[in-house]
Amino acid sequence: MHHRCTVITMKLMLCKWICFVLLYTVNSAVTKQVISISKTGVGRNEYVLNHGEVNDSIVWGSFDDQIASTGWSHLEIHGNKTATSHDVAYYAGLLEGTLTAELIDKQYRNTLIGYCSNETDYCGKLSVFLERNLQFMSRTIGQMEDDPFWFQVSLYLDQLDGLRDGYKLSKFPSIPDVGFWYFQITGDLEDLEAALGNGNVKQPAVKSDSCSALIKVLPNNEDLYVGHDTWGEYQAMLRIYKLYDLPYATSASNSESVVGSIQAFSSYPGQLYSGDDFYEISSGLVTLETTNGNYNDELFQYINPHHVLEGIRTMVANRIASNGSEWCSQFSQYNSGTYNNQWMVVDYKQIKPGEELGSDTLWALEQLPDSIHHKDVTDVLKSQGYWASYNIPYFDDIFEKSGFAKLADQFGSFFTHAGSPRAKIFARDQDKITDLKSMIHLMRYNDFKHDPLSACNCTPPYSAENAVCARSDLNDVNGTYPFFFLSHRFHGGIDTKVTSYEMFHNKLGCIAISGPTHQQQPPFQWSTSGYSNIPDGHPDLWQFEPIKISWNL
Ligand SMILES: *[C@@H]1O[C@H](CO)[C@@H](O)[C@H](O)[C@H]1NC(C)=O
Ligand SMILES: *[C@@H]1O[C@H](CO)[C@@H](O)[C@H](O)[C@H]1NC(C)=O
Ligand SMILES: *[C@@H]1O[C@H](CO)[C@@H](O)[C@H](O)[C@H]1NC(C)=O
Ligand SMILES: *[C@@H]1O[C@H](CO)[C@@H](O)[C@H](O)[C@H]1NC(C)=O
Ligand SMILES: *[C@@H]1O[C@H](CO)[C@@H](O)[C@H](O)[C@H]1NC(C)=O
């Protein structure tokens, strides 16, 4: 399984990571594309694309597709500080659309192309909703460009225009404009389906359990690790790790750069935000979430187009906020009530190895339509030594209001904050973490056939969902499971990212692993999985090792 390692680093005892970093460096010379854009006049169409970096460019960046060997491609976009923010945003999008057009085309075909087939009623309502939402945003931007929040919203929209125009320059078939919207709102769609579709949308059950996160304080405060596993549909696994270095102004009248101008995050083709979500930001913050969802239909009445959808609010808060408290108040504005997550905001500025954690090291925020609860939870982190997040609300009011309390009455402790399988696995195993290797081990952990905490009232009597890194493809297609989450599906943990004090401070680096876990389980392989075909551009076999993510900063 590690034959390439043994050949290349026979004498290095330092295990597989190193060799993958080496392989990555060797390969990158072959595949890396570098492009810059310079202006030739003032109009949007007056520009040239240059191969390589040249002086006088407005944006420059590179794309490096290593998906076949590591499961990741890498995109870097840099903006010129002397240009206007609107120009930087638009051309940053255009550059990304140009560099990643092929993956955008494939991702669209793998995940979105059939989204509205046979859903005329819902999709009609959805397009009216999105149109009104865009009108609302454009109108408000016109009135409030001096407001930092709305100024950043406007830049997101500029970047999206650029992305679409950049893609259109490619040889790939056109994607309808609304498709570019769908990419930005894949998380929100789940709630829009429920709110606008009257419960009739074809996949109401795909209120998916998604993501595991762990923030771990090492003994004697030696380090603080932040780890995140995205859970999702396997069809979406065409991955891009992105760096946006976009020195936007704070507002139309304040040319000072935002504190969060540089963001490194795991992402996907066509998406201008992470979606996972896992961001490392130049402000010193790491922001991440796991999805709680909303199971209370009575809250749908608060979902309307006079808000800002979740991914945009996330990017805006990431850019503006310099601490957890400020992040929470920015993010809470114009709450759409869609993509209802438990957010965690870690402030690495409050941490010094070997010293007591400062106050405001960790903020938690939970959203529902019409309500948001947020709080400095550093004391919890200090007293427990960790904070774990696994799709169940932490705050009592959110737990009640979201419908989780009812689900717990009906289905038991799977739906409680203290009693769910992952709550117990994290609690049992977190103090075995002594270094990065053991942290990654827990983030990739899934021993569902043997771990008593993975057991369920099912036939067979366990579920691969009940683990830190789910592998629901390994559940029995003919099994019986008390509710949808536990059953067989092509869904599970699809990556892992872990950062530490040192990696964070070393240019927003991290360790990343693409694909479902194969730590205690066989690797996932499309051709033997029972799935009808191999999604476009996907490797067949997902057996990737950790790589080090680092950037040219
Ligand atoms: C860019 O400008 C620098 C400094 O003026 C110069 O040394 C360099 O050769 C220029 N590079 C290109 C590609 O024109
Ligand atoms: C940024 O823009 C300025 C002004 O147009 C230009 O002199 C400079 O070369 C640009 N920087 C890069 C890296 O292209
Ligand atoms: C749409 O409905 C038709 C007729 O019921 C069915 O044959 C087709 O597979 C459906 N398409 C999708 C994408 O669900
Ligand atoms: C957070 O940032 C805001 C804005 O810069 C500042 O007013 C506030 O005092 C900061 N809070 C803490 C706890 O540092
Ligand atoms: C599931 O049951 C069907 C019908 O009995 C059978 O044809 C199929 O082989 C079973 N699949 C597995 C993976 O056991």
XYZ file of C-alpha atoms and ligand atoms in Angstrom:
623
model
C 0.000 0.000 0.000
C 2.871 2.410 0.581
C 5.126 1.023 -2.080
C 5.915 4.432 -3.475
C 7.073 5.531 -0.063
C 9.409 2.645 0.373
C 11.083 3.287 -2.933
C 11.568 6.977 -2.478
C 12.284 7.312 1.204
C 13.656 3.921 2.185
C 15.909 5.398 4.801
C 13.501 7.940 6.147
C 11.810 6.604 9.212
C 9.547 9.601 9.185
C 6.721 7.792 7.472
C 4.502 8.427 4.584
C 3.846 12.156 4.860
C 7.272 13.125 3.757
C 7.207 11.037 0.676
C 3.920 12.473 -0.420
C 5.269 15.950 -0.006
C 8.198 14.910 -2.190
C 5.987 13.328 -4.803
C 3.823 16.391 -4.837
C 6.780 18.668 -5.435
C 8.123 16.459 -8.210
C 4.802 16.232 -10.003
C 3.892 19.856 -9.664
C 6.485 21.012 -12.157
C 4.587 19.120 -14.827
C 1.002 20.172 -14.212
C 1.110 23.628 -12.709
C -0.456 26.392 -14.765
C 0.380 29.995 -13.943
C -1.674 32.871 -15.331
C -1.905 36.582 -14.669
C -4.317 39.218 -15.901
C -3.386 42.770 -16.877
C -5.699 45.609 -17.796
C -5.480 47.281 -21.183
C -8.238 49.841 -20.536
C -10.902 50.615 -17.978
C -13.781 48.441 -19.257
C -14.356 44.946 -17.905
C -13.535 43.462 -21.301
C -10.278 45.336 -21.596
C -7.718 42.938 -20.235
C -5.199 40.326 -21.354
C -4.440 36.896 -19.941
C -0.703 36.290 -19.630
C 0.943 32.944 -19.239
C 3.235 33.239 -16.254
C 3.489 36.093 -13.802
C 4.143 39.483 -15.304
C 4.506 42.957 -13.870
C 1.526 45.259 -13.924
C -0.996 42.544 -13.335
C -4.193 42.968 -11.450
C -4.463 39.339 -10.321
C -2.221 36.336 -10.731
C -2.435 32.757 -9.673
C -1.805 29.130 -10.345
C -3.646 25.870 -10.617
C -2.097 22.494 -10.075
C -4.164 19.355 -10.530
C -2.784 16.446 -8.492
C -6.103 14.663 -8.093
C -4.892 11.431 -9.638
C -2.006 11.122 -7.166
C -3.180 12.867 -3.962
C -6.911 13.487 -4.388
C -6.356 17.260 -4.319
C -5.884 20.029 -6.804
C -4.473 23.366 -5.643
C -5.558 26.856 -6.614
C -3.842 30.104 -5.583
C -5.260 33.503 -6.448
C -3.443 36.719 -5.555
C -4.746 40.246 -6.028
C -2.900 43.501 -6.533
C -3.266 45.851 -3.583
C -3.069 48.948 -5.722
C -6.117 48.021 -7.825
C -9.728 48.693 -6.838
C -11.429 45.962 -4.802
C -14.199 45.582 -7.392
C -11.619 44.929 -10.110
C -9.624 42.516 -7.968
C -12.783 40.587 -7.107
C -14.028 40.354 -10.677
C -10.682 39.294 -12.152
C -9.992 36.911 -9.264
C -13.219 35.163 -10.272
C -12.305 35.319 -13.941
C -8.896 33.820 -13.270
C -10.408 30.995 -11.214
C -13.047 30.317 -13.873
C -10.333 30.117 -16.517
C -7.945 27.947 -14.530
C -10.530 25.500 -13.198
C -13.059 25.355 -16.065
C -12.529 21.667 -16.685
C -13.213 20.742 -13.065
C -16.209 23.092 -12.906
C -17.651 21.300 -15.928
C -17.117 17.889 -14.327
C -18.405 18.873 -10.903
C -21.517 20.356 -12.467
C -22.178 17.140 -14.334
C -21.437 14.965 -11.298
C -23.556 16.846 -8.787
C -25.944 19.451 -10.176
C -26.987 18.834 -13.753
C -30.154 16.878 -12.900
C -31.048 18.958 -9.860
C -34.219 20.370 -11.375
C -35.330 17.434 -13.499
C -38.891 16.561 -12.541
C -38.952 19.351 -9.956
C -40.760 22.022 -11.949
C -42.808 23.306 -9.059
C -39.996 23.553 -6.499
C -37.419 24.801 -8.984
C -39.816 27.486 -10.196
C -40.157 28.724 -6.638
C -36.421 28.437 -6.123
C -35.603 30.585 -9.116
C -38.086 33.246 -7.985
C -36.499 33.132 -4.526
C -32.987 33.501 -5.926
C -33.988 36.311 -8.265
C -35.602 38.266 -5.437
C -32.621 37.575 -3.220
C -30.280 38.987 -5.849
C -32.500 42.054 -6.264
C -32.538 42.546 -2.507
C -28.757 42.313 -2.303
C -28.160 44.630 -5.266
C -30.558 47.212 -3.893
C -29.022 47.134 -0.432
C -25.485 47.301 -1.800
C -26.498 50.436 -3.709
C -27.689 52.002 -0.470
C -24.924 50.774 1.850
C -21.572 50.522 0.081
C -19.952 52.280 3.003
C -21.026 49.483 5.275
C -18.225 46.899 5.577
C -20.650 43.956 5.522
C -22.410 45.054 2.328
C -19.203 46.131 0.659
C -17.864 42.580 1.093
C -21.171 41.119 -0.151
C -20.781 43.198 -3.301
C -17.269 41.817 -3.827
C -18.539 38.245 -3.539
C -21.035 39.018 -6.307
C -18.321 40.621 -8.461
C -16.168 37.547 -8.014
C -19.091 35.334 -9.025
C -19.628 37.394 -12.202
C -15.958 36.911 -12.984
C -16.082 33.178 -12.303
C -18.938 32.743 -14.755
C -17.262 34.898 -17.409
C -13.964 33.071 -16.957
C -15.677 29.715 -17.361
C -17.413 30.956 -20.515
C -14.016 31.564 -22.112
C -13.348 27.833 -21.929
C -14.077 25.146 -24.471
C -16.493 23.384 -22.117
C -20.250 23.364 -22.633
C -22.144 26.204 -21.096
C -23.625 25.970 -17.642
C -26.800 28.013 -17.117
C -26.237 31.114 -14.987
C -28.348 29.649 -12.215
C -25.891 26.732 -12.076
C -23.226 29.133 -10.838
C -25.650 30.180 -8.114
C -26.277 26.571 -7.144
C -22.545 26.086 -6.603
C -22.599 28.925 -4.026
C -25.587 27.569 -2.133
C -25.204 23.796 -2.025
C -25.534 23.957 1.768
C -28.526 26.309 1.707
C -30.358 24.182 -0.855
C -31.176 21.540 1.712
C -33.234 24.044 3.710
C -34.643 25.760 0.633
C -35.896 22.366 -0.575
C -37.650 21.882 2.720
C -38.997 25.428 2.966
C -40.074 25.941 -0.659
C -40.791 22.366 -1.729
C -43.640 21.663 0.712
C -41.963 18.423 1.665
C -42.384 17.117 -1.897
C -38.865 17.424 -3.177
C -37.435 14.132 -4.367
C -34.784 13.792 -1.686
C -36.314 15.160 1.495
C -34.371 12.570 3.448
C -31.059 13.977 2.339
C -31.011 16.209 5.337
C -27.634 14.814 5.699
C -25.612 14.400 8.760
C -22.488 16.198 7.807
C -19.021 16.677 9.236
C -17.038 15.956 12.385
C -14.757 18.473 14.052
C -12.375 18.369 16.976
C -10.446 21.130 18.684
C -7.883 19.606 20.993
C -5.693 21.237 23.628
C -2.547 19.188 24.187
C -1.342 18.456 27.730
C 0.306 21.493 29.359
C -1.168 23.659 26.587
C 1.708 22.620 24.370
C -0.379 23.007 21.255
C -3.894 23.433 19.990
C -4.986 21.286 17.057
C -7.985 22.004 14.896
C -9.312 19.078 12.881
C -12.233 18.739 10.500
C -13.700 15.877 8.464
C -16.154 16.837 5.778
C -19.015 14.406 5.420
C -20.849 14.424 2.152
C -21.930 12.683 -0.991
C -19.056 10.829 -2.627
C -20.071 12.192 -6.041
C -18.817 15.611 -4.879
C -15.245 14.469 -4.181
C -13.553 16.439 -6.951
C -11.486 18.653 -4.704
C -9.665 21.964 -4.876
C -7.661 23.304 -1.946
C -7.737 27.089 -2.391
C -5.800 30.128 -1.307
C -7.415 33.527 -1.836
C -4.999 36.385 -1.229
C -7.314 39.266 -2.071
C -6.376 42.526 -0.361
C -9.853 44.035 -0.426
C -10.557 47.427 1.082
C -12.717 47.527 4.205
C -15.477 49.563 2.534
C -16.056 51.922 -0.367
C -14.676 54.831 1.651
C -12.056 53.046 3.762
C -9.123 51.795 1.709
C -7.487 49.961 4.607
C -7.260 46.241 3.783
C -9.538 43.815 5.600
C -7.825 41.711 8.284
C -8.974 38.503 6.625
C -7.605 39.218 3.160
C -5.833 35.861 2.985
C -7.856 32.676 3.388
C -6.780 29.070 2.815
C -9.638 26.577 2.666
C -10.679 23.215 1.365
C -13.211 23.655 -1.406
C -14.729 22.483 -4.686
C -14.908 23.561 -8.321
C -17.217 26.515 -8.919
C -17.543 27.392 -5.238
C -16.229 30.717 -3.959
C -16.384 29.551 -0.355
C -15.377 26.336 1.361
C -18.683 24.621 2.022
C -16.920 22.053 4.214
C -16.327 24.482 6.024
C -12.693 24.856 7.104
C -10.874 28.168 6.781
C -7.458 29.382 7.949
C -7.375 33.161 7.819
C -4.700 35.884 7.975
C -6.629 37.510 10.847
C -5.396 34.683 13.098
C -8.751 32.910 13.027
C -9.658 29.385 11.995
C -13.369 29.028 11.284
C -15.142 25.718 10.803
C -18.531 24.116 11.240
C -20.580 20.983 11.334
C -24.193 21.046 10.176
C -27.003 20.771 12.681
C -29.858 21.269 10.259
C -33.365 22.301 11.141
C -36.093 19.739 11.780
C -38.755 22.226 12.829
C -41.093 23.056 9.939
C -42.593 25.958 11.854
C -39.397 27.910 11.321
C -39.700 27.842 7.517
C -41.886 30.962 7.673
C -38.755 32.968 8.535
C -36.927 31.950 5.375
C -37.349 34.683 2.771
C -35.208 36.433 0.152
C -34.509 39.524 2.270
C -31.469 37.919 3.836
C -28.003 36.831 2.757
C -27.378 33.146 2.092
C -24.921 31.364 4.323
C -21.773 30.994 2.224
C -21.680 34.704 1.468
C -22.124 35.640 5.134
C -19.308 33.247 5.979
C -16.854 34.791 3.536
C -17.867 38.284 4.636
C -17.341 37.516 8.332
C -14.050 35.760 7.541
C -12.786 38.887 5.780
C -13.924 41.478 8.283
C -13.601 39.914 11.724
C -10.486 40.020 13.849
C -11.835 37.936 16.731
C -14.530 35.417 17.606
C -16.974 37.896 19.031
C -16.812 40.101 15.982
C -17.047 37.139 13.627
C -20.269 36.068 15.325
C -21.863 39.492 15.130
C -20.953 39.975 11.459
C -22.125 36.498 10.508
C -25.430 36.967 12.358
C -26.522 39.869 10.167
C -29.236 39.085 7.617
C -29.442 35.461 8.808
C -30.999 33.434 5.999
C -31.957 30.536 8.265
C -30.511 28.184 5.670
C -27.487 25.870 6.078
C -27.975 25.843 9.834
C -24.626 25.023 11.338
C -22.686 24.929 14.552
C -19.796 27.294 13.820
C -16.556 27.335 15.757
C -14.180 30.287 15.652
C -10.703 29.574 16.968
C -8.396 32.540 17.569
C -4.744 31.489 17.298
C -3.757 34.970 18.506
C -4.950 33.925 21.964
C -2.639 30.926 22.075
C 1.001 30.557 23.032
C 2.412 27.055 23.390
C 2.966 26.201 27.031
C 0.755 29.024 28.315
C -2.809 29.079 29.569
C -5.344 29.707 26.762
C -6.431 33.327 26.547
C -10.089 34.284 26.814
C -11.911 34.315 23.466
C -9.835 31.410 22.150
C -13.011 29.623 21.048
C -16.420 30.989 20.157
C -19.341 28.776 19.169
C -22.343 29.912 17.158
C -25.516 28.059 16.254
C -28.012 29.258 13.700
C -31.672 28.573 13.001
C -34.164 30.613 10.981
C -34.837 33.729 13.047
C -32.378 32.879 15.809
C -28.690 32.668 16.491
C -26.987 31.777 19.751
C -23.288 32.514 20.174
C -20.915 32.534 23.084
C -17.291 32.444 24.168
C -16.865 28.770 25.109
C -13.163 28.898 25.939
C -13.957 27.756 29.482
C -15.492 24.546 28.131
C -12.439 23.970 25.969
C -10.158 24.527 28.957
C -12.055 22.317 31.381
C -12.639 19.424 28.949
C -9.359 19.791 27.095
C -11.294 19.540 23.811
C -14.356 20.679 21.916
C -16.045 18.214 19.610
C -18.695 18.948 17.002
C -20.854 16.313 15.317
C -24.113 17.697 13.916
C -25.960 18.098 17.208
C -26.761 21.467 18.782
C -24.781 22.419 21.881
C -26.983 25.257 23.136
C -30.172 24.071 24.859
C -32.450 26.607 23.204
C -31.228 25.622 19.727
C -31.524 21.934 20.621
C -35.183 22.454 21.540
C -36.151 24.824 18.782
C -34.467 22.888 15.945
C -36.575 19.804 16.583
C -33.664 17.731 17.915
C -35.365 17.305 21.278
C -38.312 15.649 19.508
C -36.052 13.451 17.391
C -34.287 12.322 20.555
C -37.652 11.415 22.111
C -38.504 9.392 19.048
C -35.190 7.777 18.128
C -33.080 7.990 21.259
C -29.618 9.143 22.124
C -28.263 9.198 18.552
C -29.803 12.679 18.509
C -28.525 13.993 21.855
C -25.479 16.142 22.402
C -23.977 13.965 25.109
C -25.244 10.560 24.016
C -24.653 10.360 20.281
C -22.085 7.810 19.114
C -19.566 10.418 18.057
C -19.971 12.376 21.309
C -18.962 9.245 23.161
C -16.151 8.250 20.814
C -14.579 11.709 21.033
C -14.963 11.722 24.828
C -13.414 8.263 25.164
C -10.514 8.718 22.743
C -9.509 12.398 22.771
C -6.981 12.047 25.566
C -5.003 9.542 23.503
C -3.984 12.451 21.316
C -0.349 13.334 21.981
C 0.889 14.453 18.568
C -0.315 15.150 15.026
C -0.209 11.516 14.118
C -2.579 10.489 16.889
C -4.823 13.482 16.106
C -5.101 12.384 12.479
C -5.666 8.832 13.633
C -8.744 9.874 15.591
C -10.037 12.062 12.766
C -9.830 9.080 10.377
C -11.148 6.581 12.913
C -13.864 4.119 11.903
C -13.886 0.614 13.347
C -17.645 0.176 13.187
C -17.770 -3.617 13.196
C -15.795 -3.834 16.445
C -16.357 -0.603 18.345
C -19.309 -1.009 20.759
C -20.073 2.693 20.293
C -20.848 2.051 16.613
C -23.548 -0.465 17.493
C -27.188 0.199 16.692
C -30.536 -1.525 16.779
C -29.962 -2.604 13.197
C -29.358 -5.735 11.132
C -26.386 -6.202 10.974
C -26.059 -4.680 14.463
C -23.807 -1.721 13.650
C -23.522 1.211 11.282
C -20.472 2.731 9.585
C -22.186 6.081 10.164
C -21.442 5.816 13.878
C -17.805 6.809 13.685
C -15.681 9.945 13.453
C -15.188 9.406 9.725
C -18.342 7.749 8.379
C -18.290 5.178 5.570
C -21.979 4.634 4.879
C -21.108 2.844 1.626
C -20.064 -0.064 3.877
C -23.532 -0.464 5.375
C -25.542 -3.402 4.106
C -27.720 -2.590 1.088
C -30.149 -5.216 2.361
C -29.755 -4.306 6.038
C -32.506 -2.917 8.211
C -31.893 0.378 9.924
C -34.267 2.364 12.141
C -33.680 5.635 10.280
C -32.162 6.818 7.058
C -28.869 8.162 8.472
C -27.692 4.706 9.475
C -28.361 2.963 6.167
C -26.345 2.232 3.055
C -25.556 5.229 0.878
C -22.646 6.771 -1.013
C -22.038 9.215 1.759
C -19.481 9.562 4.520
C -16.331 11.363 5.601
C -14.745 12.575 2.364
C -11.652 14.312 3.709
C -9.663 15.353 6.787
C -7.840 18.595 7.516
C -5.763 19.237 10.622
C -3.757 22.282 11.587
C -1.600 23.153 14.602
C -0.047 26.283 16.089
C 3.066 25.866 14.000
C 1.404 24.937 10.718
C -1.135 27.722 11.085
C 1.604 30.286 11.673
C 3.640 28.870 8.824
C 1.577 30.463 6.045
C -1.764 28.908 6.919
C -0.578 25.366 6.323
C -2.225 22.115 7.315
C -2.218 18.397 6.710
C -4.996 17.280 4.381
C -6.277 13.901 3.280
C -8.694 13.446 0.417
C -11.337 10.740 0.239
C -13.084 8.309 2.580
C -11.073 6.788 5.409
C -9.212 3.540 4.788
C -7.599 3.376 8.198
C -9.483 0.382 9.632
C -11.485 -0.259 6.446
C -10.756 -1.172 2.844
C -10.325 1.875 0.599
C -13.381 3.060 -1.297
C -13.408 2.105 -4.966
C -16.169 3.180 -7.359
C -15.863 0.181 -9.657
C -16.458 -2.356 -6.894
C -18.864 -0.243 -4.822
C -22.086 -1.122 -6.610
C -22.427 2.442 -7.897
C -23.505 2.681 -11.525
C -20.497 4.507 -12.936
C -17.312 6.339 -12.017
C -18.148 10.047 -11.707
C -16.432 12.263 -14.229
C -12.785 12.987 -13.418
C -12.760 10.871 -10.265
C -10.022 8.383 -9.499
C -11.526 4.898 -9.246
C -9.614 3.960 -6.099
C -9.601 6.432 -3.170
C -6.532 5.404 -1.260
C -4.746 8.667 -0.645
C -2.259 9.539 2.054
C -1.887 12.788 4.004
C -0.235 15.679 2.219
C 1.130 18.927 3.590
C -0.706 21.972 2.270
C 1.541 25.043 1.990
C 1.424 28.266 0.034
C 3.521 30.903 -1.714
C 3.014 33.800 0.655
C 9.260 43.157 -13.215
O 9.826 44.308 -12.595
C 11.065 44.044 -11.948
C 11.489 45.307 -11.191
O 11.203 46.468 -11.947
C 12.076 43.610 -12.996
O 13.317 43.329 -12.379
C 11.562 42.342 -13.683
O 12.438 41.959 -14.728
C 10.180 42.572 -14.275
N 9.651 41.309 -14.710
C 8.997 41.111 -15.854
C 8.518 39.743 -16.150
O 8.805 42.010 -16.636
C 0.350 46.067 -9.119
O -0.132 47.211 -9.770
C 0.859 48.240 -9.880
C 0.162 49.463 -10.475
O -0.461 49.140 -11.674
C 2.006 47.738 -10.752
O 3.014 48.720 -10.810
C 2.583 46.478 -10.141
O 3.548 45.920 -10.989
C 1.488 45.443 -9.924
N 2.030 44.286 -9.202
C 2.188 43.098 -9.768
C 2.751 42.032 -8.883
O 1.862 42.852 -10.895
C -38.040 12.038 -14.268
O -39.257 11.338 -14.351
C -39.302 10.365 -15.381
C -40.705 9.801 -15.458
O -41.191 9.529 -14.180
C -38.233 9.284 -15.081
O -38.229 8.312 -16.107
C -36.876 9.947 -15.008
O -35.891 9.001 -14.624
C -36.888 11.081 -13.976
N -35.608 11.782 -14.032
C -34.897 12.063 -12.952
C -33.577 12.747 -13.176
O -35.257 11.812 -11.812
C -12.978 42.145 18.796
O -12.803 43.018 17.709
C -13.594 44.194 17.786
C -13.396 44.957 16.497
O -12.042 45.108 16.195
C -13.190 44.996 19.023
O -14.011 46.139 19.121
C -13.376 44.131 20.247
O -12.907 44.802 21.385
C -12.610 42.821 20.095
N -12.952 41.959 21.197
C -12.038 41.293 21.870
C -12.550 40.426 22.955
O -10.850 41.373 21.616
C -29.628 -7.845 -1.620
O -30.816 -8.569 -1.890
C -31.074 -8.809 -3.263
C -32.454 -9.430 -3.380
O -32.611 -10.435 -2.437
C -29.956 -9.693 -3.805
O -30.169 -9.932 -5.187
C -28.622 -9.000 -3.619
O -27.565 -9.835 -4.027
C -28.410 -8.583 -2.168
N -27.231 -7.751 -2.111
C -26.284 -7.893 -1.184
C -25.086 -6.984 -1.290
O -26.367 -8.696 -0.278
